[in-house]
mmCIF file of C-alpha atoms and ligand atoms in Angstrom:
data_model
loop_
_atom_site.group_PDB
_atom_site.id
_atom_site.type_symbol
_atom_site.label_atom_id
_atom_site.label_comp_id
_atom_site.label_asym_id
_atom_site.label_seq_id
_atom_site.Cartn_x
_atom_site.Cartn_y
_atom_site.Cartn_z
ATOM 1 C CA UNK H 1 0.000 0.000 0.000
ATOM 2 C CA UNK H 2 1.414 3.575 -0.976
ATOM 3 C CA UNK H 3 1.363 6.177 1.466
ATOM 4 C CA UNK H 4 0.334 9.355 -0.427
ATOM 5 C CA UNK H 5 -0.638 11.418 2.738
ATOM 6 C CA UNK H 6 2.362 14.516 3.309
ATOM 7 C CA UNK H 7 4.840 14.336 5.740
ATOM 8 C CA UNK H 8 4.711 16.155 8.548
ATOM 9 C CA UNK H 9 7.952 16.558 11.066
ATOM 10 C CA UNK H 10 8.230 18.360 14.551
ATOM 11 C CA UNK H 11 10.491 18.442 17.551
ATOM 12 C CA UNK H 12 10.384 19.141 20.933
ATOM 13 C CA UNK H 13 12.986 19.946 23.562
ATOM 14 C CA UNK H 14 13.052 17.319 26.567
ATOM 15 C CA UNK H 15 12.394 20.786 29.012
ATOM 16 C CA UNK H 16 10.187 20.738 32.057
ATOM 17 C CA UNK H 17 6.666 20.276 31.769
ATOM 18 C CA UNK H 18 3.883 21.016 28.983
ATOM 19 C CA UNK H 19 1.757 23.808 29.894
ATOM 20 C CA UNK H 20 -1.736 25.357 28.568
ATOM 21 C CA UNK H 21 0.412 27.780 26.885
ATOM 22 C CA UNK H 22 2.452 24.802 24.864
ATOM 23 C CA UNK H 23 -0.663 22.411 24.935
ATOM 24 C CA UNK H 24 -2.874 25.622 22.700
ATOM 25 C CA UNK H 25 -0.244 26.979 20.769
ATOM 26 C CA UNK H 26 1.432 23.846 19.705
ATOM 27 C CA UNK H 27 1.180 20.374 20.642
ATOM 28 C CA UNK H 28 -3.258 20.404 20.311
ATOM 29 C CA UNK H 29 -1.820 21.273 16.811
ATOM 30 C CA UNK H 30 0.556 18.041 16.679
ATOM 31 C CA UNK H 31 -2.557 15.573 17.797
ATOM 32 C CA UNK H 32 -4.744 17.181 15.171
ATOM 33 C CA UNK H 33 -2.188 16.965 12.527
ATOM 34 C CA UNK H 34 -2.170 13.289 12.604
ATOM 35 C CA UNK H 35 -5.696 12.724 11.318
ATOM 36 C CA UNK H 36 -4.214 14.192 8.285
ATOM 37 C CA UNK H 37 -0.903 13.686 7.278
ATOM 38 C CA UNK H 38 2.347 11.107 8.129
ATOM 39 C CA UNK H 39 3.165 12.570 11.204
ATOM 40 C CA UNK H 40 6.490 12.091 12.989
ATOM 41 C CA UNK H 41 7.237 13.730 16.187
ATOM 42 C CA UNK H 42 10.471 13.178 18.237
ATOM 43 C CA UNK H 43 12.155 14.517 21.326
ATOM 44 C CA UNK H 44 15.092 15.950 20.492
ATOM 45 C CA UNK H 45 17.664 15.033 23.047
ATOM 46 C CA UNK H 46 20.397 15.520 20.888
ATOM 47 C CA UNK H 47 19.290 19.379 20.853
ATOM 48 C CA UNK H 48 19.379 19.231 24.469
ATOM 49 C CA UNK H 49 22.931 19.005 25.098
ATOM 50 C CA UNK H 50 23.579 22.238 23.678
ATOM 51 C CA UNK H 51 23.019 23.865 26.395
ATOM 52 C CA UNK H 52 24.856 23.439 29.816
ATOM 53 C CA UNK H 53 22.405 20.701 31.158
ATOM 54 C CA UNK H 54 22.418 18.009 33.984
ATOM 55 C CA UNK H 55 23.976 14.680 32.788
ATOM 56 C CA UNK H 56 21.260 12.594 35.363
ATOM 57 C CA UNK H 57 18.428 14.399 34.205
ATOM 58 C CA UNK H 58 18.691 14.413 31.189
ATOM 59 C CA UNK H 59 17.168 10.553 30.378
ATOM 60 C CA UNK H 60 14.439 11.105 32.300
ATOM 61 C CA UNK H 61 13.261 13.845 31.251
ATOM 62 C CA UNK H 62 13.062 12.520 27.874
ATOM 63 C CA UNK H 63 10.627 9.467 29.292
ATOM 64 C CA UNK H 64 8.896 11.833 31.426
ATOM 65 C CA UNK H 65 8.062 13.964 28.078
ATOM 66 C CA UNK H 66 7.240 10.963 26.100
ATOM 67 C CA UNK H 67 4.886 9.843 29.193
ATOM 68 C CA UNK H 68 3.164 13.479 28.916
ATOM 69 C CA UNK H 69 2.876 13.761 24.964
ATOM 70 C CA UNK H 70 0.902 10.414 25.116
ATOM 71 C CA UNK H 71 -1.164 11.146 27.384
ATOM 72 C CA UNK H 72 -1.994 14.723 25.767
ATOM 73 C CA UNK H 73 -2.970 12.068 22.494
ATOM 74 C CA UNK H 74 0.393 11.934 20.266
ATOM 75 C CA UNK H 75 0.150 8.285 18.944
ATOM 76 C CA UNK H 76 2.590 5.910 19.512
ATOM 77 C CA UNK H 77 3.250 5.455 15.970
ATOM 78 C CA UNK H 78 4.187 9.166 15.378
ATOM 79 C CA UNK H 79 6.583 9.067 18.303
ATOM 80 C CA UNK H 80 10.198 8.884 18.649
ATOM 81 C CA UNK H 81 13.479 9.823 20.444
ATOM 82 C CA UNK H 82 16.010 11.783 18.125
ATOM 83 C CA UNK H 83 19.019 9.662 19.826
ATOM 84 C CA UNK H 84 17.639 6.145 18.764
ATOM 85 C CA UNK H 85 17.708 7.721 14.953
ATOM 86 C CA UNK H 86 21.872 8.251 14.939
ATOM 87 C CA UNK H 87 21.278 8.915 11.788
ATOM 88 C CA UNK H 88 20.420 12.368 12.151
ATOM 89 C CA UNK H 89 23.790 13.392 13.673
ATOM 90 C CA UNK H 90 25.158 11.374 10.628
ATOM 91 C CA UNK H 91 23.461 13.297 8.079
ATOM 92 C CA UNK H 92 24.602 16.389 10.245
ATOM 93 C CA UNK H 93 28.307 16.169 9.486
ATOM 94 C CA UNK H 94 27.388 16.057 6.046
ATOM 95 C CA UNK H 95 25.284 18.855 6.012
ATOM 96 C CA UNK H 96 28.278 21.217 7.925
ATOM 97 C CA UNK H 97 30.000 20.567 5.165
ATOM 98 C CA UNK H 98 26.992 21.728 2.586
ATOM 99 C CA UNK H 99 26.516 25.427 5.131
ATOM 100 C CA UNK H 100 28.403 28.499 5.551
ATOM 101 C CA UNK H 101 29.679 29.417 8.409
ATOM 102 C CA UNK H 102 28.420 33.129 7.711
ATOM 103 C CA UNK H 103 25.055 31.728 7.156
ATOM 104 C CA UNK H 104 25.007 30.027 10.947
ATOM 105 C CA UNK H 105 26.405 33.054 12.922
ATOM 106 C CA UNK H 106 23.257 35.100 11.747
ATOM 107 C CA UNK H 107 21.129 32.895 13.250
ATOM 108 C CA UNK H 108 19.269 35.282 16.221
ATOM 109 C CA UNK H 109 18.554 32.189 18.167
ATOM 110 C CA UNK H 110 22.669 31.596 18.017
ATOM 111 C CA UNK H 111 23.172 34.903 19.491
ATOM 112 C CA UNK H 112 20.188 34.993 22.125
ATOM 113 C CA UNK H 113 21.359 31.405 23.646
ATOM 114 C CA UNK H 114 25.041 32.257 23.296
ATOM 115 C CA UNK H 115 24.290 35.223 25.235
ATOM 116 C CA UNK H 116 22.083 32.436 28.064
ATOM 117 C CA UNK H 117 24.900 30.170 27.926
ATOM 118 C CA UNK H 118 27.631 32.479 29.253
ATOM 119 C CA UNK H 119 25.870 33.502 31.997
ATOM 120 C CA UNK H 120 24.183 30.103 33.045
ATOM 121 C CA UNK H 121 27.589 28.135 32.851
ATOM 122 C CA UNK H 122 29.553 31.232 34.755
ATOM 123 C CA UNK H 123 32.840 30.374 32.677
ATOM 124 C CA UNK H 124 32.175 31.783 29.327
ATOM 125 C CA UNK H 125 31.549 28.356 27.801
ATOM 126 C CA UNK H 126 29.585 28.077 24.688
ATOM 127 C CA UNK H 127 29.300 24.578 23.037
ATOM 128 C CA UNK H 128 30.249 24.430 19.485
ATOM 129 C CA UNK H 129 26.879 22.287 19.427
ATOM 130 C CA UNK H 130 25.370 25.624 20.179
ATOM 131 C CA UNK H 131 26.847 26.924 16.872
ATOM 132 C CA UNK H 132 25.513 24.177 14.992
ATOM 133 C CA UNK H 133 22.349 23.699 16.226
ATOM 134 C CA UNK H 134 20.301 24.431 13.059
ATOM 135 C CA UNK H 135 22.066 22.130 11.061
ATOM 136 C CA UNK H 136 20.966 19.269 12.971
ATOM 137 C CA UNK H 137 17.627 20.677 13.265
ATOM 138 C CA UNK H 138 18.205 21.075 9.323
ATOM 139 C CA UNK H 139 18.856 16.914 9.151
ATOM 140 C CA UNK H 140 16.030 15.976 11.744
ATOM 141 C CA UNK H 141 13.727 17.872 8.690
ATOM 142 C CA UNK H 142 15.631 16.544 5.555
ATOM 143 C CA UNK H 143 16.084 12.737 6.829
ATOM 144 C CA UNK H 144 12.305 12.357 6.314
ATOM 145 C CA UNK H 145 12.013 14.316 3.276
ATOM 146 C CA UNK H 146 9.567 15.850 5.116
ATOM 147 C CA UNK H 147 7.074 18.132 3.276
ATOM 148 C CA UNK H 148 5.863 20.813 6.031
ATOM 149 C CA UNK H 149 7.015 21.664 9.626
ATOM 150 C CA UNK H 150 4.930 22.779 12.624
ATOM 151 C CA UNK H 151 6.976 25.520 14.347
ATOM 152 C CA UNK H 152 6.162 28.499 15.936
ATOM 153 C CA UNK H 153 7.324 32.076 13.799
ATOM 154 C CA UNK H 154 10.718 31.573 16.476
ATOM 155 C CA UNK H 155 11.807 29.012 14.024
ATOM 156 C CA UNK H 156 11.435 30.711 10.892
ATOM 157 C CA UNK H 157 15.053 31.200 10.392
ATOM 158 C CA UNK H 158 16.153 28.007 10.874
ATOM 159 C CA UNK H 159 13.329 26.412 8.388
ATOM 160 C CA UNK H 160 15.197 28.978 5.657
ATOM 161 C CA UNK H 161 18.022 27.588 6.452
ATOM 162 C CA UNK H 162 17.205 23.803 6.117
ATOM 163 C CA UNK H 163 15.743 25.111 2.897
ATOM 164 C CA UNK H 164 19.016 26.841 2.396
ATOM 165 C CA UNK H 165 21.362 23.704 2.801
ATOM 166 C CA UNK H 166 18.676 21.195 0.667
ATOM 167 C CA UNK H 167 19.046 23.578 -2.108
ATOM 168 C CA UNK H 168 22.974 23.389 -2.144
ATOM 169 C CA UNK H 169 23.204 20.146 -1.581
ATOM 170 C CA UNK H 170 21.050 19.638 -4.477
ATOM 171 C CA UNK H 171 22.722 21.763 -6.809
ATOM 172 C CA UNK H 172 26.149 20.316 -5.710
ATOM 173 C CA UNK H 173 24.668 16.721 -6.326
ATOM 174 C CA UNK H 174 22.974 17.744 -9.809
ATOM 175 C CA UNK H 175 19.851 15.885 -8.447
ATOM 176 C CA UNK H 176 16.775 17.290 -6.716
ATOM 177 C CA UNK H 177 17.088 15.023 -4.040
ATOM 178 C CA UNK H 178 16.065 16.362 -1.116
ATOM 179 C CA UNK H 179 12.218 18.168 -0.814
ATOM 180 C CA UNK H 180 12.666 21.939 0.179
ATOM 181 C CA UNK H 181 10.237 21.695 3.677
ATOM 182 C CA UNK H 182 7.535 24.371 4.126
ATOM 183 C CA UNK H 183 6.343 25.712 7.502
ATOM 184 C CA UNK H 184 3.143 24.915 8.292
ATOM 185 C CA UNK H 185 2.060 27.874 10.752
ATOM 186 C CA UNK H 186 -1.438 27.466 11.818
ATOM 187 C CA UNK H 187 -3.391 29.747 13.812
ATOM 188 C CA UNK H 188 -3.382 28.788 17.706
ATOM 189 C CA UNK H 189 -4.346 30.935 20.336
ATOM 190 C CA UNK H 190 -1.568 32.543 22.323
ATOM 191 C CA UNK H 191 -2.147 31.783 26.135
ATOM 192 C CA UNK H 192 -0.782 34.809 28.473
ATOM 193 C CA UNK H 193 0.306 34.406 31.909
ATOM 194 C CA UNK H 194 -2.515 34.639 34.520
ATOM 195 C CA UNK H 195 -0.972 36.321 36.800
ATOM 196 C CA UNK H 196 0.676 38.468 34.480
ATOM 197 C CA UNK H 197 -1.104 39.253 31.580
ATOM 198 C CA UNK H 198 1.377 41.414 29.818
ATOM 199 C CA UNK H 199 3.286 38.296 29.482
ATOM 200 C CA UNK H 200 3.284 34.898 27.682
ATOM 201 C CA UNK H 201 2.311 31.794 29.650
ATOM 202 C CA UNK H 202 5.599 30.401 29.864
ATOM 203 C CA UNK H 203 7.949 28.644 32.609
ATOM 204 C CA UNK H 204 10.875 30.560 32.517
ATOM 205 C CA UNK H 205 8.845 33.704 34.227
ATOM 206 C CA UNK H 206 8.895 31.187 36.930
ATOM 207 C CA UNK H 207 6.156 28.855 38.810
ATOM 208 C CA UNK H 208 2.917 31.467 39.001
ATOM 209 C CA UNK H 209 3.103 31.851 35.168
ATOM 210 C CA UNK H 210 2.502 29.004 33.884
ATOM 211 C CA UNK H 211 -0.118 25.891 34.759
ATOM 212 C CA UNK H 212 1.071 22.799 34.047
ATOM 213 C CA UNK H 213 -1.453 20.295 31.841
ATOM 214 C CA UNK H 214 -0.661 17.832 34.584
ATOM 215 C CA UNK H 215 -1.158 20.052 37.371
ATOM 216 C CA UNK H 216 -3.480 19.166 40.871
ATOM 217 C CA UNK H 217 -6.951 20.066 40.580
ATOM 218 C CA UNK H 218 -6.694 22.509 43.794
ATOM 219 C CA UNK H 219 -3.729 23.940 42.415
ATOM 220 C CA UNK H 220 -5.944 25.149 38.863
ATOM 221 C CA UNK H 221 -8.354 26.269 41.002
ATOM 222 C CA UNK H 222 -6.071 28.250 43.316
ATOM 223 C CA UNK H 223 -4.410 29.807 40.139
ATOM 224 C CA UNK H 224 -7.233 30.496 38.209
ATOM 225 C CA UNK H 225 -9.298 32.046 40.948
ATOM 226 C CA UNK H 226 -6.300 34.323 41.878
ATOM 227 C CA UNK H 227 -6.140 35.395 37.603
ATOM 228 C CA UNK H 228 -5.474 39.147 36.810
ATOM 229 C CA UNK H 229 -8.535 40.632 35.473
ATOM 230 C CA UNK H 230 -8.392 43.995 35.072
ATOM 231 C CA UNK H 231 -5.648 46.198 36.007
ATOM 232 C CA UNK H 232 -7.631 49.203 37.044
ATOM 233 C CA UNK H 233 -6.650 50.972 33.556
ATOM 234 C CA UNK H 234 -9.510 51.817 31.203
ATOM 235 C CA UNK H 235 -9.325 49.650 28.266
ATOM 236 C CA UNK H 236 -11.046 49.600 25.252
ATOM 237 C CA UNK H 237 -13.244 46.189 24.826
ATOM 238 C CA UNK H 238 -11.943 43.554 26.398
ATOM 239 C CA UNK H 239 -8.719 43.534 28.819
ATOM 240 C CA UNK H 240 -5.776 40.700 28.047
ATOM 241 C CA UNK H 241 -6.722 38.690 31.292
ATOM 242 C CA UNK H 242 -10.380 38.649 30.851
ATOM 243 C CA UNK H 243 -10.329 37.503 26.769
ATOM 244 C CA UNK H 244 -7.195 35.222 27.897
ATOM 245 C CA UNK H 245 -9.898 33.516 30.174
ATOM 246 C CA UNK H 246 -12.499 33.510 27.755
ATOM 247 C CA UNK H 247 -9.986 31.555 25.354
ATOM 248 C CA UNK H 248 -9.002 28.700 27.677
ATOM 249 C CA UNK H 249 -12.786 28.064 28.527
ATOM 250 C CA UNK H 250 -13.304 27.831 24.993
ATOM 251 C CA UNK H 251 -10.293 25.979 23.836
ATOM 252 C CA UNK H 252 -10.976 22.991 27.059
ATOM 253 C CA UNK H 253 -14.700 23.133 26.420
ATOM 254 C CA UNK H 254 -14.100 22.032 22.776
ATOM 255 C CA UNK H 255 -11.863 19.439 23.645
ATOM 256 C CA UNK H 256 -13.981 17.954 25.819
ATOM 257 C CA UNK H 257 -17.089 18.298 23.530
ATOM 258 C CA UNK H 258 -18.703 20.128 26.856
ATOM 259 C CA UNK H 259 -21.521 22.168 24.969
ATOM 260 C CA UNK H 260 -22.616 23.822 28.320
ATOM 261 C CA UNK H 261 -19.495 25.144 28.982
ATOM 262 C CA UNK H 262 -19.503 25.999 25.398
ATOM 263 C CA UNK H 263 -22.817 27.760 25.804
ATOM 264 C CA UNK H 264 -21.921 29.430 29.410
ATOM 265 C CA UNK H 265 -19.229 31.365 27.819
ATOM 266 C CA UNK H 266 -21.325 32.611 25.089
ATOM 267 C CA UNK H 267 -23.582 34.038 27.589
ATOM 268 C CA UNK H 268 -20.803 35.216 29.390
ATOM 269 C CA UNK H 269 -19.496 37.291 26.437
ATOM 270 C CA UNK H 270 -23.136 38.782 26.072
ATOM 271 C CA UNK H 271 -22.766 40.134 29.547
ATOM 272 C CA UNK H 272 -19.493 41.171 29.379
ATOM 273 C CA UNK H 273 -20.532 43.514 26.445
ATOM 274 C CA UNK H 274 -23.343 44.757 28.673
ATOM 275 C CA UNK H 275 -20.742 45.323 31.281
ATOM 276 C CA UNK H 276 -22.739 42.802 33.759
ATOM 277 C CA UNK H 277 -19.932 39.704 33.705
ATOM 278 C CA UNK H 278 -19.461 39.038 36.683
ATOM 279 C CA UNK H 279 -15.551 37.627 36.711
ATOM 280 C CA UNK H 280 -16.344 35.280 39.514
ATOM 281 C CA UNK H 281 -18.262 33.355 36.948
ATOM 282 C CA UNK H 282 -16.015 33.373 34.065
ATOM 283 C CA UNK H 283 -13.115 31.811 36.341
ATOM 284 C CA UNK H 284 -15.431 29.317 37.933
ATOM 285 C CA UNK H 285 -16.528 28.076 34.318
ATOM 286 C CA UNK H 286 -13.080 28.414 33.178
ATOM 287 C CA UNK H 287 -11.687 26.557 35.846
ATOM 288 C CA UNK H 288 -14.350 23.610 35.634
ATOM 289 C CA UNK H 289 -13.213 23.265 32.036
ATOM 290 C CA UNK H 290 -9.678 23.432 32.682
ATOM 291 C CA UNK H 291 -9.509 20.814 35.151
ATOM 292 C CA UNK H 292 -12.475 18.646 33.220
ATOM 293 C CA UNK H 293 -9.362 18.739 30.577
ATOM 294 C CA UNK H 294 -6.341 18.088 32.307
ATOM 295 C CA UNK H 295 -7.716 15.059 34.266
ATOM 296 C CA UNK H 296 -8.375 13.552 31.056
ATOM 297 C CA UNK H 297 -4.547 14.048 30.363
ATOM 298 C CA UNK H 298 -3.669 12.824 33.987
ATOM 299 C CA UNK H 299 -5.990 9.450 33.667
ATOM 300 C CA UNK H 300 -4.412 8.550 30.511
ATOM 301 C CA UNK H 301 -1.009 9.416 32.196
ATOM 302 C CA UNK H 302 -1.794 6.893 35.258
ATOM 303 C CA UNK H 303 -2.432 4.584 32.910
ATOM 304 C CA UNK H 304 0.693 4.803 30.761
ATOM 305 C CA UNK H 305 2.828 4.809 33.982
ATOM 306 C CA UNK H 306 1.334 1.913 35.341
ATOM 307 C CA UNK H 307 3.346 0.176 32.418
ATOM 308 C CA UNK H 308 6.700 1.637 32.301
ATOM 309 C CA UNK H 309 8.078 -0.568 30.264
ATOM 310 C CA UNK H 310 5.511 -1.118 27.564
ATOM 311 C CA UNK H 311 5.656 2.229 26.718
ATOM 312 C CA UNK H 312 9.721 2.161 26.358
ATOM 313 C CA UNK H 313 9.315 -1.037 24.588
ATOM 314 C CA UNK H 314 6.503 0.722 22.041
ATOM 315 C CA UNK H 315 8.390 3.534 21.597
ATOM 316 C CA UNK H 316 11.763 2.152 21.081
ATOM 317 C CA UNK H 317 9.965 -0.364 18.432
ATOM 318 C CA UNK H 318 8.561 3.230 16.641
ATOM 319 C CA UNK H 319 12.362 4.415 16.779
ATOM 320 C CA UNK H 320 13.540 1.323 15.078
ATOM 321 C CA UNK H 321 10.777 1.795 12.511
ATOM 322 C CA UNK H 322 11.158 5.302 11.854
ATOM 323 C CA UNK H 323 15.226 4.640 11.721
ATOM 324 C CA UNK H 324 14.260 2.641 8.567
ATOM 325 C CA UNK H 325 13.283 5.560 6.749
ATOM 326 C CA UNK H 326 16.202 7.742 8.109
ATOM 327 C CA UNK H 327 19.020 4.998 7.380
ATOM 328 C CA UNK H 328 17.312 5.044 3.698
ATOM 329 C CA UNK H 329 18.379 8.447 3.108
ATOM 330 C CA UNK H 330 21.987 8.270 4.776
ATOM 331 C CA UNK H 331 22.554 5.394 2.383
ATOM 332 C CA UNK H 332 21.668 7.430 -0.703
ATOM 333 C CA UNK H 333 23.019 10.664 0.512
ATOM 334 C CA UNK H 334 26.379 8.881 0.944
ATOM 335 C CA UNK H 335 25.933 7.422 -2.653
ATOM 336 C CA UNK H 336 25.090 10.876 -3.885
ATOM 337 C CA UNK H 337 28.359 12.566 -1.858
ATOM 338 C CA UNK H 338 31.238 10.589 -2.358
ATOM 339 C CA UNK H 339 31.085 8.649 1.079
ATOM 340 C CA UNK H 340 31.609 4.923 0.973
ATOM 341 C CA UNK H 341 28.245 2.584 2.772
ATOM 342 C CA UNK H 342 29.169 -0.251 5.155
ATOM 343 C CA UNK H 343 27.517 -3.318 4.004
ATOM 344 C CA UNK H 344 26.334 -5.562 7.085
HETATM 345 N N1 LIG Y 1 14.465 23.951 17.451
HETATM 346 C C1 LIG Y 1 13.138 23.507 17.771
HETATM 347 C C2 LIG Y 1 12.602 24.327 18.938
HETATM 348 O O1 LIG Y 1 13.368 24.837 19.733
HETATM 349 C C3 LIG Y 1 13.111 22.033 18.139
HETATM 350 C C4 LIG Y 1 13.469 21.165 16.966
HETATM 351 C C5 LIG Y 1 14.562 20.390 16.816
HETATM 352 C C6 LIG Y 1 12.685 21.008 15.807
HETATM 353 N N2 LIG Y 1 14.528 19.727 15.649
HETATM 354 C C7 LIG Y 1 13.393 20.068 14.991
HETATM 355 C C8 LIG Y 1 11.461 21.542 15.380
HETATM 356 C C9 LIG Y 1 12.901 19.699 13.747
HETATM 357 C C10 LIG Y 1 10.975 21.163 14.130
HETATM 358 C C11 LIG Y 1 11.701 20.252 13.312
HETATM 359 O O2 LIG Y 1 11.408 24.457 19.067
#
């Protein structure tokens, strides 16, 4: 049977937790994907060791973010750990050799985490891994031949740039053999901080500023009862926090197919246009839905950790499936380039 569905291809740093803010602006967006198109996700855990990062942690917070993107609904069969593909650090070295240097020290996201490396190591120490960081992002993308990429507009630069090397590599080959990959930007709700408004929901603001998909049910509660409403300055329409509510009522409702929440906040948005809402009942709706949401994510995430090992064992067998495809490409690539194959 041919596969003529597109290939999709995303990755995901092994980082902390996934919040509301990640869950609506980005990984809702991966589960959704997959009714559609080939979909293949991975962990990047190669990317991680960029940065100055904790040797012990660093496994386990790989297996804690597979645990977490199951439960949230990625498939098994999508899913896969960028170190079980060595491949992609394979097709990497070739690639350096097929990019400027010029073209990698213009990356912003080169100079931003340069900058965060310094001062996070204390001794000046920036990885050369660092530096070279899109190219490997640039081979995770290629390997696949995939066709579009779900990234937020932060990764722009580094899709021109896989675009960048497939092109040269091409022309240097005399073959178009590698697919120049699209983004695929699709339009997600950006969730703000509730107890800051003016900023993003995100975890480096620190604990307050972000809520956690897997968080306790008291601990939603706590932080959506205690959400910035109104600042006390006259705005026009609606303020940040209040429509910032409204859109994570909405967004959980619709997950969770719960019409009366659905119908709640359309009331709700009546009133607040007649200036009667009364913010007591937005949050209490909001945080109904919320938490109707994330213990759906938390059951399925019991479940999946009463099994430890099944789930290593299914997603090590997706690895080794997925590596077909990637060990495919290497092959030709080295045919294409030069490079001599080992034959097993
Ligand atoms: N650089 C991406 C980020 O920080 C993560 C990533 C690594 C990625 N490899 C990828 C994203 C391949 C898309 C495709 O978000």
């Amino acid at each position: 049977m041919t596969d003529n569905r597109k290939t999709v291809l995303s990755g995901i740093q092994p980082t902390g937790h996934i919040h509301l803010g990640n869950y609506f602006g980005a990984v809702q967006n991966w589960v959704n994907l997959q009714d559609v198109y080939r979909c293949f996700y991975m962990v990047v855990d190669y990317h991680a060791m960029t940065m100055p990062y904790d040797v012990k942690k660093l496994r386990n917070s790989t297996w804690e973010l597979i645990y977490n993107l199951l439960a949230i609904g990625v498939k098994p069969e999508s899913l896969f750990i960028q170190s079980l593909v060595p491949e992609h650090t394979e097709l990497c070295w070739i690639f350096n050799c097929f990019c400027s240097h010029g073209n990698l020290s213009r990356m912003t996201q080169f100079k931003d985490k340069s900058q965060q490396s310094k001062e996070s190591s204390k001794e000046d120490f920036i990885s050369v891994g660092i530096f070279d960081y899109p190219v490997l992002q640039a081979a995770d993308i290629l390997i696949y031949k995939a066709d579009a990429v779900p990234v937020g507009k932060d990764q722009e630069q580094h899709l021109e740039l896989s675009r960048t090397i497939a092109q040269r590599f091409n022309n240097q080959v005399g073959k178009e053999y590698f697919v120049l990959p699209e983004t695929l930007f699709t339009e997600t709700p950006k969730i703000l901080s509730t107890a800051d408004p003016s900023k993003k929901m995100s975890k480096s603001a620190g604990e307050k500023h972000y809520i956690s998909c897997f968080a306790d049910e008291a601990r939603i509660r706590k932080q959506i009862k205690s959400a910035v409403t109104d600042t006390g300055e006259a705005t026009e329409g609606m303020s940040p926090g209040v429509e910032n509510l409204f859109m994570l009522l909405n967004g959980s409702a619709k997950v969770n197919g719960n019409q009366s929440h659905l119908d709640a906040a359309a009331k709700m948005l009546k009133d607040h246009e007649q200036g009667i809402l009364k913010y007591s009942e937005l949050k209490a709706h909001t945080a109904d839905a919320i938490v109707e949401l994330t213990n759906g994510f938390k059951k399925k995430k019991d479940e999946l950790l009463q099994d430890k090992r099944a789930v290593k064992d299914q997603i090590k067998a997706s690895s080794a499936a997925i590596r077909k495809v990637a060990q495919e490409t290497v092959k030709e690539v080295k045919e294409l380039t030069g490079l001599l194959n080992v034959k097993y």
